[in-house]
Short mmCIF file of C-alpha atoms and ligand atoms in Angstrom, two decimals:
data_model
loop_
_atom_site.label_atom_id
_atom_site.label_comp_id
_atom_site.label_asym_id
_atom_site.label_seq_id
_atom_site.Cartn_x
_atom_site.Cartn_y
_atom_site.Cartn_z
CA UNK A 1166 0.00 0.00 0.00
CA UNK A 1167 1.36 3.47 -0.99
CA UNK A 1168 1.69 5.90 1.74
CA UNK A 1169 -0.54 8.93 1.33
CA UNK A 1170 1.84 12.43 0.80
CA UNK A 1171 1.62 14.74 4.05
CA UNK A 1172 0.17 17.46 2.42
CA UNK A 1173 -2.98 15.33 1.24
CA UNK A 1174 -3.19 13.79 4.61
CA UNK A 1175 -5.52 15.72 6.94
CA UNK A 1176 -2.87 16.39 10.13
CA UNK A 1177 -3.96 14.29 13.29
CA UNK A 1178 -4.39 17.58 15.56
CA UNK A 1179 -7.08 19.06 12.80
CA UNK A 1180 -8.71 15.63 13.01
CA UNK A 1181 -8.78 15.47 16.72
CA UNK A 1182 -12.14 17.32 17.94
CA UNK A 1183 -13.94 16.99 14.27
CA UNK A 1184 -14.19 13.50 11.83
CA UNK A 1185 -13.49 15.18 8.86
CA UNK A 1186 -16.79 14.20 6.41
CA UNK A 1187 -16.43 12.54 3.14
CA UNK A 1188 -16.90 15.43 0.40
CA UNK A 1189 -20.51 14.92 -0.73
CA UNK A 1190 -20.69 14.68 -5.22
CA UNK A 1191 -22.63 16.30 -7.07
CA UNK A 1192 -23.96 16.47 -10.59
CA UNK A 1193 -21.22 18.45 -12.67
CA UNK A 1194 -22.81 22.00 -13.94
CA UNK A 1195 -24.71 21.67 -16.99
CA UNK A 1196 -25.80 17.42 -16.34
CA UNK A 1197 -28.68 16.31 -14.61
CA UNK A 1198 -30.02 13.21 -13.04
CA UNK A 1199 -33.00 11.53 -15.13
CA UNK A 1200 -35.34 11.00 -11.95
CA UNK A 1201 -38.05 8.50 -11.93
CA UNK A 1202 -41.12 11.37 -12.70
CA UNK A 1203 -38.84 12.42 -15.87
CA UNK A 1204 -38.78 8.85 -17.26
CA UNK A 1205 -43.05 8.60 -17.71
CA UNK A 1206 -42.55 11.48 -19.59
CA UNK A 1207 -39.16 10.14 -21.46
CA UNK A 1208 -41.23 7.17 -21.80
CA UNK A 1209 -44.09 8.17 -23.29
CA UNK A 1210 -41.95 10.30 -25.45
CA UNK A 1211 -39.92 7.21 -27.02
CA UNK A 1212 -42.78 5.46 -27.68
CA UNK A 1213 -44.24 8.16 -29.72
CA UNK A 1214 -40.70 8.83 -31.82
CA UNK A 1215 -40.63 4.50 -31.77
CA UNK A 1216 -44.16 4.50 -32.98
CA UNK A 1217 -44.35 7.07 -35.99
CA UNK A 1218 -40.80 5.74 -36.99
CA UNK A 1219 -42.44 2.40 -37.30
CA UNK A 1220 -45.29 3.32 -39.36
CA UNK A 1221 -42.56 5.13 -41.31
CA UNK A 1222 -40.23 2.02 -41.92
CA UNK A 1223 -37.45 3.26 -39.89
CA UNK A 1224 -35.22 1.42 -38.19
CA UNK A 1225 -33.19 1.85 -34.52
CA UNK A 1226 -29.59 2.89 -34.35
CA UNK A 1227 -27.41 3.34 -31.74
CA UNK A 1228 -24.31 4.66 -32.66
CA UNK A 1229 -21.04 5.37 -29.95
CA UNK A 1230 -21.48 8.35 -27.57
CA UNK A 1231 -17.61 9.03 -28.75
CA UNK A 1232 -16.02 9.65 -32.29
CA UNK A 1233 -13.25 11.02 -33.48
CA UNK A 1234 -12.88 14.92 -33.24
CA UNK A 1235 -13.04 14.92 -36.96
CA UNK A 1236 -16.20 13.22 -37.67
CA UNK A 1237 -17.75 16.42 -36.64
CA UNK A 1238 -15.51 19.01 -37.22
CA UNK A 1239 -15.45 18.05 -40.77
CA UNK A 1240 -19.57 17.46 -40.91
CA UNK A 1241 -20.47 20.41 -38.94
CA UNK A 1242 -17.99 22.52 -40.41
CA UNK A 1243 -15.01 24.23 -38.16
CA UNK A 1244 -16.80 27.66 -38.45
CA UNK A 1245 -19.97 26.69 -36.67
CA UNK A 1246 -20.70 27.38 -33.04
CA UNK A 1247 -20.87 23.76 -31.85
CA UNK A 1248 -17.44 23.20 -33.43
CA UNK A 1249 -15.54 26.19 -32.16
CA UNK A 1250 -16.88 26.05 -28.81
CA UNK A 1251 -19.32 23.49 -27.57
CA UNK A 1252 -17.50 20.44 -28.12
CA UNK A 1253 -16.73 17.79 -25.01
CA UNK A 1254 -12.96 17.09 -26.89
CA UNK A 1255 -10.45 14.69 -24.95
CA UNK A 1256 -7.04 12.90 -25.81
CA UNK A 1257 -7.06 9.43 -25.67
CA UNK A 1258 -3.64 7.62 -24.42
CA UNK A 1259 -2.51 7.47 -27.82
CA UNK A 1260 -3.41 11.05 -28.76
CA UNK A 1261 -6.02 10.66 -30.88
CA UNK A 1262 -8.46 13.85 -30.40
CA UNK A 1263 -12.00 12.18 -29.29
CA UNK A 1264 -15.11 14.14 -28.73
CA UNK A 1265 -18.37 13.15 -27.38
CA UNK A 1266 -21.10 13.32 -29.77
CA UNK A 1267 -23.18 17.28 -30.03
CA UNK A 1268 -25.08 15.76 -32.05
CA UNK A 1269 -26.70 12.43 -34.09
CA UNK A 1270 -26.51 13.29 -37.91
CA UNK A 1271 -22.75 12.40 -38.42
CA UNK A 1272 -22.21 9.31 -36.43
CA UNK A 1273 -24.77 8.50 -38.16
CA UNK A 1274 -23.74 9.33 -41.78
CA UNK A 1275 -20.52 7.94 -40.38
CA UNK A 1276 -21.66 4.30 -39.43
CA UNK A 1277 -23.56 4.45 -42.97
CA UNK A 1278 -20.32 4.76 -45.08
CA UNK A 1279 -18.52 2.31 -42.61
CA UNK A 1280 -21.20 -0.37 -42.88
CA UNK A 1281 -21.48 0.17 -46.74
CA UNK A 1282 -25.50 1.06 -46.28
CA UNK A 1283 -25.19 2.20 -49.53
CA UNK A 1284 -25.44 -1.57 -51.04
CA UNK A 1285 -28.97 -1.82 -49.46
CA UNK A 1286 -32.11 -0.74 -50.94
CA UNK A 1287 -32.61 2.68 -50.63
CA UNK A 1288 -33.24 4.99 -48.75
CA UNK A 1289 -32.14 3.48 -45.74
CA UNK A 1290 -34.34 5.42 -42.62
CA UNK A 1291 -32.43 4.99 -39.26
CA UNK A 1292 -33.71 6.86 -36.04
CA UNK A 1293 -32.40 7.07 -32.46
CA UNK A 1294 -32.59 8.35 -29.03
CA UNK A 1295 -29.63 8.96 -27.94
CA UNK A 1296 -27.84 11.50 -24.93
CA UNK A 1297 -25.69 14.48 -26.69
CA UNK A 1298 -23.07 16.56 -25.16
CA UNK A 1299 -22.54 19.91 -25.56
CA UNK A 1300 -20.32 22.57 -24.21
CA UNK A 1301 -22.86 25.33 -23.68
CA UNK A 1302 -23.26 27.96 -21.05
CA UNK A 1303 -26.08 26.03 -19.02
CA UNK A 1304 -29.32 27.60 -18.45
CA UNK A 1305 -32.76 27.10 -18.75
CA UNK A 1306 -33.65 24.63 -21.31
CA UNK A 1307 -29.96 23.94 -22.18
CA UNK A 1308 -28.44 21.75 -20.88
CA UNK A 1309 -24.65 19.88 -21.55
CA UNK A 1310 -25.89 16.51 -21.31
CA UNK A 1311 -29.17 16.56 -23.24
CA UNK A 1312 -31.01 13.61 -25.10
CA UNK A 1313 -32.59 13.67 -28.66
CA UNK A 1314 -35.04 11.75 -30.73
CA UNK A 1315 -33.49 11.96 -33.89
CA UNK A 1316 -34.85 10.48 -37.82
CA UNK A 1317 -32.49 10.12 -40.96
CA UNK A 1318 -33.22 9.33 -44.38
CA UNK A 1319 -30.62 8.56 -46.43
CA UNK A 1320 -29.94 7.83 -50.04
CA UNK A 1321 -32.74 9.91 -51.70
CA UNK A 1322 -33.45 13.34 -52.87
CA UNK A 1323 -37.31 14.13 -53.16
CA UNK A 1324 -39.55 16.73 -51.84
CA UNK A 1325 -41.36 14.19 -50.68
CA UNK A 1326 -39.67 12.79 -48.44
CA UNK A 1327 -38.90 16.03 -46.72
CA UNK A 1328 -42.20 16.90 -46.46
CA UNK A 1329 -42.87 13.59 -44.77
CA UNK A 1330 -40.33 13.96 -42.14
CA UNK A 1331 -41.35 17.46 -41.57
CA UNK A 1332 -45.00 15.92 -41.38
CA UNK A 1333 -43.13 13.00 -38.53
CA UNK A 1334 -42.16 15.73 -36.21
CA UNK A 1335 -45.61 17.58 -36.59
CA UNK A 1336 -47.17 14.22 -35.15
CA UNK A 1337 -44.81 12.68 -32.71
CA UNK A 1338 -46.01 16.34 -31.03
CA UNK A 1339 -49.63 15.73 -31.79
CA UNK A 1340 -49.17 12.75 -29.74
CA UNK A 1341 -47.49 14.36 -27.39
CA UNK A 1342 -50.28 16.93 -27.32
CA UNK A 1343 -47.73 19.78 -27.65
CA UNK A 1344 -48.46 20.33 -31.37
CA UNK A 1345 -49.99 24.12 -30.56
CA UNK A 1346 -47.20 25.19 -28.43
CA UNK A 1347 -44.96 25.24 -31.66
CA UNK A 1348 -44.49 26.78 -35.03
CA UNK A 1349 -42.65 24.54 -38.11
CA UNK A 1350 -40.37 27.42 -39.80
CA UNK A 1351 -38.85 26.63 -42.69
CA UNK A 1352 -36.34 28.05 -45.59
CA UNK A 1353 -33.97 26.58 -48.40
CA UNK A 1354 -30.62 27.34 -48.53
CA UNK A 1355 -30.17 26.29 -52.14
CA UNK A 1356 -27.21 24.23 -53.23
CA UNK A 1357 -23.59 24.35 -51.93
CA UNK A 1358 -22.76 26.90 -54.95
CA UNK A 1359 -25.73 29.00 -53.91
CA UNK A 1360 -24.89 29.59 -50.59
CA UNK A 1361 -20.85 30.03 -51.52
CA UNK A 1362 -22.13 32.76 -53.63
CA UNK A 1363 -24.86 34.30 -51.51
CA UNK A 1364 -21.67 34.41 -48.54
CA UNK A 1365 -19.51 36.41 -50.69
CA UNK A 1366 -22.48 38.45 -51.82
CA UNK A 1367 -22.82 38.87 -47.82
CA UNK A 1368 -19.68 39.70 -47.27
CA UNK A 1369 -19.18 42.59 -49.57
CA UNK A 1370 -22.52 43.83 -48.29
CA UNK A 1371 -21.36 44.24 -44.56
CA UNK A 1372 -17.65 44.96 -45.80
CA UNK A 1373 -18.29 48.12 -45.16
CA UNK A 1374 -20.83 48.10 -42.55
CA UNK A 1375 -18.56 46.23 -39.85
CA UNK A 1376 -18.57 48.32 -37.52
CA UNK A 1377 -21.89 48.99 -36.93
CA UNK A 1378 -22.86 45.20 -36.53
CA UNK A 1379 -22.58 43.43 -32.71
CA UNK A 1380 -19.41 42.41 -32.00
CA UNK A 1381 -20.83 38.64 -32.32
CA UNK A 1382 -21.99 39.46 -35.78
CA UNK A 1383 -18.56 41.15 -36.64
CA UNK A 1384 -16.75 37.34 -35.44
CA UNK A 1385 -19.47 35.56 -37.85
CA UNK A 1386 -18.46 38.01 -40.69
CA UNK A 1387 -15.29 36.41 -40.49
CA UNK A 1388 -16.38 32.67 -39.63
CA UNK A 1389 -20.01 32.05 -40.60
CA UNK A 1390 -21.95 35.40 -42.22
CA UNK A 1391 -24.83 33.19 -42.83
CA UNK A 1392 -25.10 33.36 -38.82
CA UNK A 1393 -25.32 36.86 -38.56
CA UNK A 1394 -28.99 36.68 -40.47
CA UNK A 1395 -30.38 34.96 -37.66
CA UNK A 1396 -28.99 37.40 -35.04
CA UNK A 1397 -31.21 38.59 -32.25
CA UNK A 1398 -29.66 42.02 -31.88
CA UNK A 1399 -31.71 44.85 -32.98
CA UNK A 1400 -29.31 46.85 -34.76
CA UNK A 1401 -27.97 44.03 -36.62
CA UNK A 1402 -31.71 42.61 -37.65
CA UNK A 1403 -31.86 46.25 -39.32
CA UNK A 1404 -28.98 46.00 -41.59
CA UNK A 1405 -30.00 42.25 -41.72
CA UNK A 1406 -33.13 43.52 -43.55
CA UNK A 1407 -31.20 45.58 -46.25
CA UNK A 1408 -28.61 42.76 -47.05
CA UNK A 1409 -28.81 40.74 -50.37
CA UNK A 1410 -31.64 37.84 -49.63
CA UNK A 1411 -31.08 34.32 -49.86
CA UNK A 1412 -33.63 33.61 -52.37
CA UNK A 1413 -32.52 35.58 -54.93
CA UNK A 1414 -29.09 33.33 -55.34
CA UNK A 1415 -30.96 29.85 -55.19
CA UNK A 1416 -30.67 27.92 -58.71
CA UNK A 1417 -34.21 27.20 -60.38
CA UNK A 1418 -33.89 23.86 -59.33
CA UNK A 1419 -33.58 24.79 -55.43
CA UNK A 1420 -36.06 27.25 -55.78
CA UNK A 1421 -38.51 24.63 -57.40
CA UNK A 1422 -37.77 21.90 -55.18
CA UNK A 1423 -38.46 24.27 -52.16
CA UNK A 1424 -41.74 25.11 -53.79
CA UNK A 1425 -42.72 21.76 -54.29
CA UNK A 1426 -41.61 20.90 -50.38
CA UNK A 1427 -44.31 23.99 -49.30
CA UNK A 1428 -46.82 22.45 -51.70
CA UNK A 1429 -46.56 18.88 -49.82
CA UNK A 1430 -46.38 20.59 -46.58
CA UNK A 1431 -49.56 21.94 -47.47
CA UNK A 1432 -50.95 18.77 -48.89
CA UNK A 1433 -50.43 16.99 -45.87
CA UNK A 1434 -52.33 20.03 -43.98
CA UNK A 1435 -48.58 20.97 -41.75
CA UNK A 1436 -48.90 24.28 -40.87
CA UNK A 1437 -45.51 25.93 -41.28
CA UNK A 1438 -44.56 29.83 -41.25
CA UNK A 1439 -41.55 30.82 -43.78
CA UNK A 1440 -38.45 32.41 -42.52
CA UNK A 1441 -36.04 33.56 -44.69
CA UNK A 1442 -33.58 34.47 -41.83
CA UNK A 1443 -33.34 30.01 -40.33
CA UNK A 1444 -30.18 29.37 -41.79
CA UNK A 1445 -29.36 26.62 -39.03
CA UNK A 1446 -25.93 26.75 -37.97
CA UNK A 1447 -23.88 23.94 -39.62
CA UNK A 1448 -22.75 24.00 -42.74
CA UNK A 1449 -23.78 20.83 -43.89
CA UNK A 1450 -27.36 21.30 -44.87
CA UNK A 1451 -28.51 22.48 -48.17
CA UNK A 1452 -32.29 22.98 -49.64
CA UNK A 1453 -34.61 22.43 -47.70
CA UNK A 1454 -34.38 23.45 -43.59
CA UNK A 1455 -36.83 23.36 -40.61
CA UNK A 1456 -37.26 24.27 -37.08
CA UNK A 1457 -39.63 24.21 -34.70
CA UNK A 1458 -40.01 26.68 -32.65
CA UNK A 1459 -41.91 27.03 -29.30
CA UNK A 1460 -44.63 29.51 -30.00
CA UNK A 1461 -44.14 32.30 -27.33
CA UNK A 1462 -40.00 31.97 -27.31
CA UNK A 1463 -39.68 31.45 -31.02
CA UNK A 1464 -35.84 30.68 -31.98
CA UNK A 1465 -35.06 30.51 -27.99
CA UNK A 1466 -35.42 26.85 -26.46
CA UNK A 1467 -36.39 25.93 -30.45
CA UNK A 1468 -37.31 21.97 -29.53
CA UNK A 1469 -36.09 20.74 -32.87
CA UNK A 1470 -34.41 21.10 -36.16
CA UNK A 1471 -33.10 19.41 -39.41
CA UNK A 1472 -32.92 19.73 -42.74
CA UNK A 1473 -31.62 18.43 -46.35
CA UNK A 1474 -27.61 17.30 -46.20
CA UNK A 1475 -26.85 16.24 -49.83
CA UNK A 1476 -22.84 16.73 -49.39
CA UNK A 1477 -22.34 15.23 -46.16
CA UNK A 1478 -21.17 11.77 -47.29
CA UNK A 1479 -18.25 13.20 -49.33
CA UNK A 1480 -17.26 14.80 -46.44
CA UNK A 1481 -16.95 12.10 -44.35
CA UNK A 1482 -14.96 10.23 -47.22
CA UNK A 1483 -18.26 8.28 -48.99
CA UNK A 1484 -20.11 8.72 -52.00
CA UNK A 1485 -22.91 11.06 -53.25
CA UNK A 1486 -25.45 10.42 -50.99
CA UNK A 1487 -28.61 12.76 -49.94
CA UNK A 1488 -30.34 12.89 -46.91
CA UNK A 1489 -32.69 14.62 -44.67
CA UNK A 1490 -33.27 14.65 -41.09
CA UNK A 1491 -34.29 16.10 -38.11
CA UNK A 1492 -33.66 15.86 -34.29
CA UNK A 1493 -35.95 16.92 -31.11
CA UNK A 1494 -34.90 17.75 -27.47
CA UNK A 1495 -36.37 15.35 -25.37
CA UNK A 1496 -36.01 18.00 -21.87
CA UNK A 1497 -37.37 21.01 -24.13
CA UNK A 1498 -40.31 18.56 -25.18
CA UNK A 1499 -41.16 17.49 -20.97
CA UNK A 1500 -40.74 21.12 -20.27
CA UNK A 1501 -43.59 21.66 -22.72
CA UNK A 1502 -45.51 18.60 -21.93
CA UNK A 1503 -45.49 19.74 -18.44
CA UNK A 1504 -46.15 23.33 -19.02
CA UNK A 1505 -49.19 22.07 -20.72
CA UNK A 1506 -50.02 20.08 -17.78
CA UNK A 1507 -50.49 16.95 -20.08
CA UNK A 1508 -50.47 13.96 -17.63
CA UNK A 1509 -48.29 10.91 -18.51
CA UNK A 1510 -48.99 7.55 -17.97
CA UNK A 1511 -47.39 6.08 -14.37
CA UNK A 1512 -47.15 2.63 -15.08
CA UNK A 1513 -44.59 2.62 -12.10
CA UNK A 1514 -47.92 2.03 -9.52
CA UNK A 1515 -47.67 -0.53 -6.45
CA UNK A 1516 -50.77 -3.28 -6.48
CA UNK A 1517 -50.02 -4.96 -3.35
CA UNK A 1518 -47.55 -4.47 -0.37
CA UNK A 1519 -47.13 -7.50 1.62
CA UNK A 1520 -46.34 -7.08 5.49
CA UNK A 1521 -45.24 -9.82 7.68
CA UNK A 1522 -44.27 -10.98 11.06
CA UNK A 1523 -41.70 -14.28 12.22
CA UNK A 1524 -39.90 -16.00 10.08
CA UNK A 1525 -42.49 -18.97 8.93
CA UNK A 1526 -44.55 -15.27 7.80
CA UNK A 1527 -41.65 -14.01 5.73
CA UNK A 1528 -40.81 -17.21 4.18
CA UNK A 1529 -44.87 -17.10 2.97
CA UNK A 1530 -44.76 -13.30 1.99
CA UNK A 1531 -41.54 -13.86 -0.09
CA UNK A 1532 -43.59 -16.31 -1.71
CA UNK A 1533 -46.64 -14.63 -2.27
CA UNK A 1534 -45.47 -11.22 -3.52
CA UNK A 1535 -43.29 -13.32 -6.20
CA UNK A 1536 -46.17 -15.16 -7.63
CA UNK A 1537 -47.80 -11.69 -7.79
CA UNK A 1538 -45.02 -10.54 -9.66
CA UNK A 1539 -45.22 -13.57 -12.51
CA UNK A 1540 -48.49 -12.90 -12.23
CA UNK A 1541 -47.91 -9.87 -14.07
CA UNK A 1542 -49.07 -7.57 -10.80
CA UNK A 1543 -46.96 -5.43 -9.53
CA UNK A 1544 -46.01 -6.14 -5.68
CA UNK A 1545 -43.25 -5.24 -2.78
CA UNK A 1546 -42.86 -6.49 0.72
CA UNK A 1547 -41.34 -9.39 2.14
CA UNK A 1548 -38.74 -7.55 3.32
CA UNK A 1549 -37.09 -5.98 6.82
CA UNK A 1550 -38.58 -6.80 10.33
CA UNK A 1551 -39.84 -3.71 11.23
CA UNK A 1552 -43.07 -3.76 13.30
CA UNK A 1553 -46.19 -4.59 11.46
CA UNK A 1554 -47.32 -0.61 11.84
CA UNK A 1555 -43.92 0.90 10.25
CA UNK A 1556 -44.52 -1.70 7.51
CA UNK A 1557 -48.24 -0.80 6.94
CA UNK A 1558 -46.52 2.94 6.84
CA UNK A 1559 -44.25 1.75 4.54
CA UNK A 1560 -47.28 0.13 2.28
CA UNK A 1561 -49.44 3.00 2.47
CA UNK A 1562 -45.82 5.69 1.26
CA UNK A 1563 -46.11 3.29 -1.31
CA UNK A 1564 -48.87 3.91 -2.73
CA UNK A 1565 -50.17 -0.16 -3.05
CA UNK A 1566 -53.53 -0.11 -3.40
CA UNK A 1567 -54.15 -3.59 -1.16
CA UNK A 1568 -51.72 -4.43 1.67
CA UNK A 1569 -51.51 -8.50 2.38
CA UNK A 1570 -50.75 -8.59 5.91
CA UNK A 1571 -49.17 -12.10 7.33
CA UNK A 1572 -48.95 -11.52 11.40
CA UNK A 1573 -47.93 -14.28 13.02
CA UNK A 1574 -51.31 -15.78 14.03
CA UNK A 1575 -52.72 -15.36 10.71
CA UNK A 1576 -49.96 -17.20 9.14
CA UNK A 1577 -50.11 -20.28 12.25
CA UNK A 1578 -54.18 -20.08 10.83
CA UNK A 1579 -52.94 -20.63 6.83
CA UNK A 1580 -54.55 -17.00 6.76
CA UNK A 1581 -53.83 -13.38 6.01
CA UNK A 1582 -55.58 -9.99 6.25
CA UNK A 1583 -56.48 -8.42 2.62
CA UNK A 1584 -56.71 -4.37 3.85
CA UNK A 1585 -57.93 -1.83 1.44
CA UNK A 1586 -55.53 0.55 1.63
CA UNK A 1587 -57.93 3.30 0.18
CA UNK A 1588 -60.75 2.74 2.31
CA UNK A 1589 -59.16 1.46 5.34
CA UNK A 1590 -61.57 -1.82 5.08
CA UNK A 1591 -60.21 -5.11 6.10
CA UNK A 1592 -61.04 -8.92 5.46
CA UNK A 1593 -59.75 -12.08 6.27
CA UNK A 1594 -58.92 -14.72 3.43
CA UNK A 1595 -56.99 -17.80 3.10
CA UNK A 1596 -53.74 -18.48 2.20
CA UNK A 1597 -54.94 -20.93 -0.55
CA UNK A 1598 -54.32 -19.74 -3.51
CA UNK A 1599 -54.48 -16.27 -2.06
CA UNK A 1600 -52.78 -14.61 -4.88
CA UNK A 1601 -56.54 -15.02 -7.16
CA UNK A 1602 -58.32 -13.85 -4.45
CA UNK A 1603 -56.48 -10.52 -4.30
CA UNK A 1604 -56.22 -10.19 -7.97
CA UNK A 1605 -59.99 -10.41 -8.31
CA UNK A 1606 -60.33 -7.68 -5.92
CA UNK A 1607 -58.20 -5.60 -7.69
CA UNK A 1608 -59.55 -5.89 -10.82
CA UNK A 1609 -57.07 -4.48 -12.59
CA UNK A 1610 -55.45 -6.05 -15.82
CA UNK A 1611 -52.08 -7.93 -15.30
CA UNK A 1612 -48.99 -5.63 -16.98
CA UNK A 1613 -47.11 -8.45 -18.55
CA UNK A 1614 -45.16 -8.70 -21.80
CA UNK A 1615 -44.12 -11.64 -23.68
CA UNK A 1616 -40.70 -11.62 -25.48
CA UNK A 1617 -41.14 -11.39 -29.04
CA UNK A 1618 -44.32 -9.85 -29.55
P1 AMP B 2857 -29.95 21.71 -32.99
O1 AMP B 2857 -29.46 20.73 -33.97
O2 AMP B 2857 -28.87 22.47 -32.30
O3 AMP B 2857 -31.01 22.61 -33.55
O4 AMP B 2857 -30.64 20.84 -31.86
C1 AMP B 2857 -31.83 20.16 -32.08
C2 AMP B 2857 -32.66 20.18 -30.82
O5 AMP B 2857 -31.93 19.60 -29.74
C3 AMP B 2857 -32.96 21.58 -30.33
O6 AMP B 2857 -34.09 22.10 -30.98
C4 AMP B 2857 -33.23 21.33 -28.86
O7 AMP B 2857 -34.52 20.84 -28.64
C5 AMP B 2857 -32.24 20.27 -28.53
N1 AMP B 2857 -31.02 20.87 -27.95
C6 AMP B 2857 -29.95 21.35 -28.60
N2 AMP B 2857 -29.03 21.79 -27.73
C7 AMP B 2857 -29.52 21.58 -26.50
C8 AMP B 2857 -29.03 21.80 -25.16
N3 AMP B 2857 -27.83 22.33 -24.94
N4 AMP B 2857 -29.83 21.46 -24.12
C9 AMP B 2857 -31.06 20.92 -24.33
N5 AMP B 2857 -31.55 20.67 -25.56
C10 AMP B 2857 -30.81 20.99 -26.63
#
């Protein structure tokens, strides 16, 4: 055993009068435990993002919480905000620069070149729900650690199919019954060439303008102009509205294939708003781009985003492959679902609690609350030898709806007390085949699952 150095060792004189106490952890800023009431809601919210991508024909991935740096420098392009500054970036042992993922899109795009998706039939439609990381200045509705619900279709360009993904988000929040807290925005940013153009064109517009834009805007000039357009400072929203627009440097093609995307949109009844300034912030998308924006905050806590990603492939090494996609904050969704006061199913809920006394009652409560259990009810007890009152407390903080209560004499009598926990009622049954006779009472249908159903 290595001795511990002085100066890390607390001196015996300090220690004398006061134990010194263990140093008590918490979360790091920016991370937060997933507690039990979250889950219904994460829950609920899976099964809705499981369920449309179902219907859809997509299919789960899970890809590594860790890639390598460049996986999303390249994708999201070094300019953008999550690449400059948000990134969770180690070293491993050997030096290679590792990062933990901001985001789904190019681990995904990744593990689609690496497994050669491109031999199966197309497109291939992958979704998952995943935790991100990201290096952000935590506050309300931002988080470091934060978890997404996230749909990719790869391997085909067609107005189509972004209309239909556009249309997946709109439901999964109809089932959520959020779907009126939010607006869909949407723009096109043309091709590659288009926006390469419309930057320069940018760029000698506010060449001369510099110093009257924020001093954020003024860094973007340099890095990312694009971002200045969706700038929330006043004075830079004002020469925002003068600069060269967008649309006018989108090919006819973009410019038809965005029309056709509104016309879907409208076909499948999507309400959406058009916003010429959503230029999303990495530079991999092209055409078509969406958000969704929480109705009274707009851009601020936006719950999702995605868009059209033709060129992302090549720069991840593969070949010419488009794609669309979108992801959705799973905390910004809760925070509306629970603004909204929409209740969640609790499937978490105790039937039965069963108390005992002695050992010959334990042995029989043990047995009991397991059979309960494969009987597909759900049941706790059998457990400590607290005093039959603490454990009826204990049933009761529980929430069981019966308590089965094996005292000693009942159990010496091959009997037990059946208490309705809601009305205080009791009765006394026997302990053949006792675990019916409850189950009638409760009438409640048994929550069991069968593996491969
Ligand atoms: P983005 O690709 O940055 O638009 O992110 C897509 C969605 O993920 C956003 O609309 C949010 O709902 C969610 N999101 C992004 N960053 C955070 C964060 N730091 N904390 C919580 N949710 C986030």
């Amino acid at each position: 055993m290595t001795e511990l150095n002085n100066t890390t060792t607390p001196n015996v004189s300090e220690t004398e009068n006061s134990t010194p106490q263990p140093k008590k952890f918490q979360t790091l800023r920016g991370f937060q435990d997933l507690l039990p009431e979250f889950q219904d809601y994460y829950t609920m919210i899976k099964k809705a993002a499981r369920h449309r991508g179902r219907q859809s024909g997509f299919k789960r991935i899970t890809t590594p919480i860790m890639e390598e740096t460049g996986v999303f420098s390249r994708s999201l392009g070094e300019s953008s905000d999550v690449v400059r500054k948000e990134m969770f970036t180690m070293t491993s042992r050997s030096g290679k620069l590792m990062t933990l993922k901001p985001e789904a899109t190019a681990g995904i795009m990744r593990a689609y070149i690496e497994h050669g998706m491109h031999t199966l039939p197309q497109p291939v439609q992958l979704y998952s729900i995943e935790p991100q990381f990201r290096y952000d200045r935590p506050q309300k509705g931002r988080f470091r650690q934060f978890h997404q619900v996230d749909f990719e279709v790869l391997g085909i360009k067609d107005p189509s199919v972004d209309a239909q993904m556009i249309h997946m988000a709109y439901k999964i929040l109809e089932d959520l019954h959020i779907a009126d807290r939010v607006d869909i925005q949407i723009n096109s940013l043309g091709s590659a060439e288009n926006r390469a153009e419309y930057i320069e064109a940018l760029r000698d517009f506010f060449f001369d303008k510099k110093q009257h834009l924020s001093e954020d805007s003024q860094a973007r000039l340099e890095t990312n102009p694009l971002r200045i357009l969706d700038s929330k400072d006043e004075d830079d929203q004002i020469l925002v509205s003068m600069a060269p627009k967008l649309k006018d440097f989108l090919s006819e093609e973009s410019k038809q294939y965005y029309e056709t995307v509104k016309e879907y949109l409208r076909e499948l009844e999507v309400p959406f708003y058009e916003n010429e300034g959503l230029v999303r912030g990495l530079d991999y998308y092209c055409d078509t781009v969406f958000e969704i924006w929480d109705k009274s905050q707009g851009a601020q806590n936006a719950i999702g985003g995605g868009g059209r990603y033709d060129g992302l492939a090549e720069l991840l090494g593969g070949q010419h492959t488009p794609a669309v996609g979108f992801a959705m904050g799973v905390e910004r969704i809760v925070q509306h679902m629970k603004d909204a006061k929409i209740t969640v199913p609790a499937k978490d809920k105790v039937h039965f609690f069963v108390a005992q006394l002695g050992e010959e009652g334990k042995k029989k409560a043990l047995k009991i609350t397991t059979n309960l259990r494969d009987l597909g009810y759900h049941a706790i007890g059998g457990m400590g030898k607290s005093s039959m009152k603490a454990q009826l407390k204990m049933a009761d903080k529980s929430g069981a709806r019966w308590a089965i209560i094996l005292g000693e004499v009942e159990v010496r009598e091959n009997k037990a007390i059946l208490r309705d926990m809601h009305l205080g009622k009791q009765e006394i049954l026997s302990l053949d085949n006792i675990e019916q006779a409850v189950i009638e009472k409760l009438n409640d249908s048994p929550d069991t699952y069968a593996l491969g159903e």
